[in-house]
């Protein structure tokens, strides 16, 4: 959803204060609600909103 970026970049983006809080933190990693991430993308990365 974030445009084919590296795992390191995903970590940086998801660590920002303005990124939605995860709904769960599993052993495999954090889990976010799809609608929360979509809303964040529309606001902060509108060029990716159509993907």
XYZ file of N, CA and C in Angstrom:
153
model
N 0.818 -1.203 0.000
C 0.000 0.000 0.000
C 0.862 1.268 0.000
N 2.083 1.152 0.460
C 2.943 2.330 0.544
C 3.854 2.489 -0.668
N 3.608 1.742 -1.716
C 4.296 1.987 -2.965
C 5.566 1.191 -3.209
N 5.670 -0.016 -2.707
C 6.823 -0.860 -2.992
C 8.122 -0.364 -2.388
N 8.072 0.132 -1.167
C 9.269 0.656 -0.511
C 9.923 -0.427 0.344
N 11.135 -0.163 0.793
C 11.886 -1.152 1.569
C 11.302 -1.328 2.968
N 11.643 -2.444 3.588
C 11.196 -2.700 4.963
C 11.712 -1.626 5.908
N 12.930 -1.155 5.667
C 13.497 -0.107 6.513
C 12.695 1.185 6.405
N 12.281 1.528 5.194
C 11.493 2.749 4.990
C 10.111 2.608 5.621
N 9.520 1.423 5.516
C 8.230 1.175 6.162
C 8.356 1.402 7.660
N 9.435 0.899 8.254
C 9.654 1.092 9.692
C 9.718 2.576 10.039
N 10.436 3.340 9.236
C 10.560 4.786 9.492
C 9.190 5.456 9.415
N 8.440 5.153 8.359
C 7.121 5.776 8.177
C 6.170 5.396 9.299
N 6.126 4.114 9.645
C 5.174 3.661 10.660
C 5.575 4.081 12.067
N 6.809 4.558 12.220
C 7.265 5.037 13.523
C 6.921 6.504 13.767
N 6.503 7.206 12.723
C 6.151 8.623 12.880
C 4.940 8.771 13.800
N 4.919 9.869 14.522
C 3.804 10.145 15.440
C 2.477 10.272 14.717
N 2.506 10.725 13.456
C 1.242 10.933 12.742
C 0.710 9.663 12.081
N 1.473 8.554 12.130
C 0.986 7.300 11.555
C 0.018 6.657 12.543
N -1.034 6.006 12.059
C -2.019 5.397 12.969
C -1.383 4.392 13.928
N -1.962 4.270 15.094
C -1.516 3.280 16.064
C -1.894 1.883 15.568
N -1.009 0.923 15.753
C -1.376 -0.448 15.369
C -2.465 -0.997 16.286
N -3.274 -1.894 15.762
C -4.328 -2.508 16.570
C -3.807 -3.739 17.303
N -2.654 -4.254 16.858
C -2.043 -5.408 17.517
C -0.544 -5.396 17.243
N 0.205 -5.974 18.170
C 1.650 -6.127 18.007
C 1.974 -7.599 18.211
N 2.024 -8.328 17.103
C 2.227 -9.770 17.138
C 3.715 -10.096 17.024
N 4.055 -11.342 17.242
C 5.451 -11.752 17.090
C 5.949 -11.485 15.661
N 5.072 -11.629 14.678
C 5.439 -11.409 13.285
C 5.537 -9.927 12.931
N 4.972 -9.071 13.753
C 5.014 -7.635 13.494
C 3.725 -6.951 13.886
N 3.693 -5.661 13.646
C 2.528 -4.859 14.002
C 1.437 -5.005 12.952
N 0.189 -4.787 13.397
C -0.978 -4.927 12.522
C -1.786 -3.630 12.614
N -2.107 -3.092 11.442
C -2.921 -1.882 11.366
C -4.232 -2.191 10.669
N -5.246 -1.384 10.988
C -6.510 -1.492 10.258
C -6.312 -0.883 8.876
N -6.794 -1.573 7.863
C -6.639 -1.123 6.484
C -7.222 0.269 6.282
N -8.376 0.528 6.856
C -9.022 1.844 6.672
C -8.182 2.957 7.290
N -7.494 2.681 8.396
C -6.631 3.690 9.025
C -5.439 4.019 8.136
N -4.831 2.983 7.556
C -3.686 3.198 6.667
C -4.131 3.907 5.400
N -5.272 3.528 4.854
C -5.787 4.202 3.657
C -6.038 5.683 3.921
N -6.598 6.011 5.079
C -6.844 7.418 5.427
C -5.522 8.170 5.559
N -4.527 7.538 6.167
C -3.212 8.163 6.307
C -2.607 8.420 4.930
N -2.707 7.447 4.036
C -2.161 7.608 2.686
C -2.854 8.760 1.966
N -4.178 8.835 2.055
C -4.906 9.931 1.393
C -4.427 11.292 1.887
N -4.118 11.396 3.166
C -3.709 12.674 3.746
C -2.229 12.977 3.522
N -1.364 11.982 3.687
C 0.075 12.224 3.685
C 0.799 11.777 2.416
N 0.219 10.892 1.642
C 0.815 10.396 0.389
C -0.249 10.312 -0.701
N -0.890 11.416 -1.036
C -2.028 11.365 -1.974
C -1.666 10.776 -3.333
N -0.394 10.845 -3.727
C -0.001 10.272 -5.013
C -0.132 8.755 -5.030
N -0.217 8.127 -3.857
C -0.376 6.676 -3.763
C -1.830 6.255 -3.549
N -2.725 7.212 -3.342
C -4.105 6.899 -2.994
C -4.842 6.116 -4.069
N -4.425 6.243 -5.311
C -5.106 5.552 -6.404
C -4.675 4.113 -6.575
N -3.623 3.687 -5.878
C -3.106 2.315 -6.063
C -3.902 1.310 -5.283
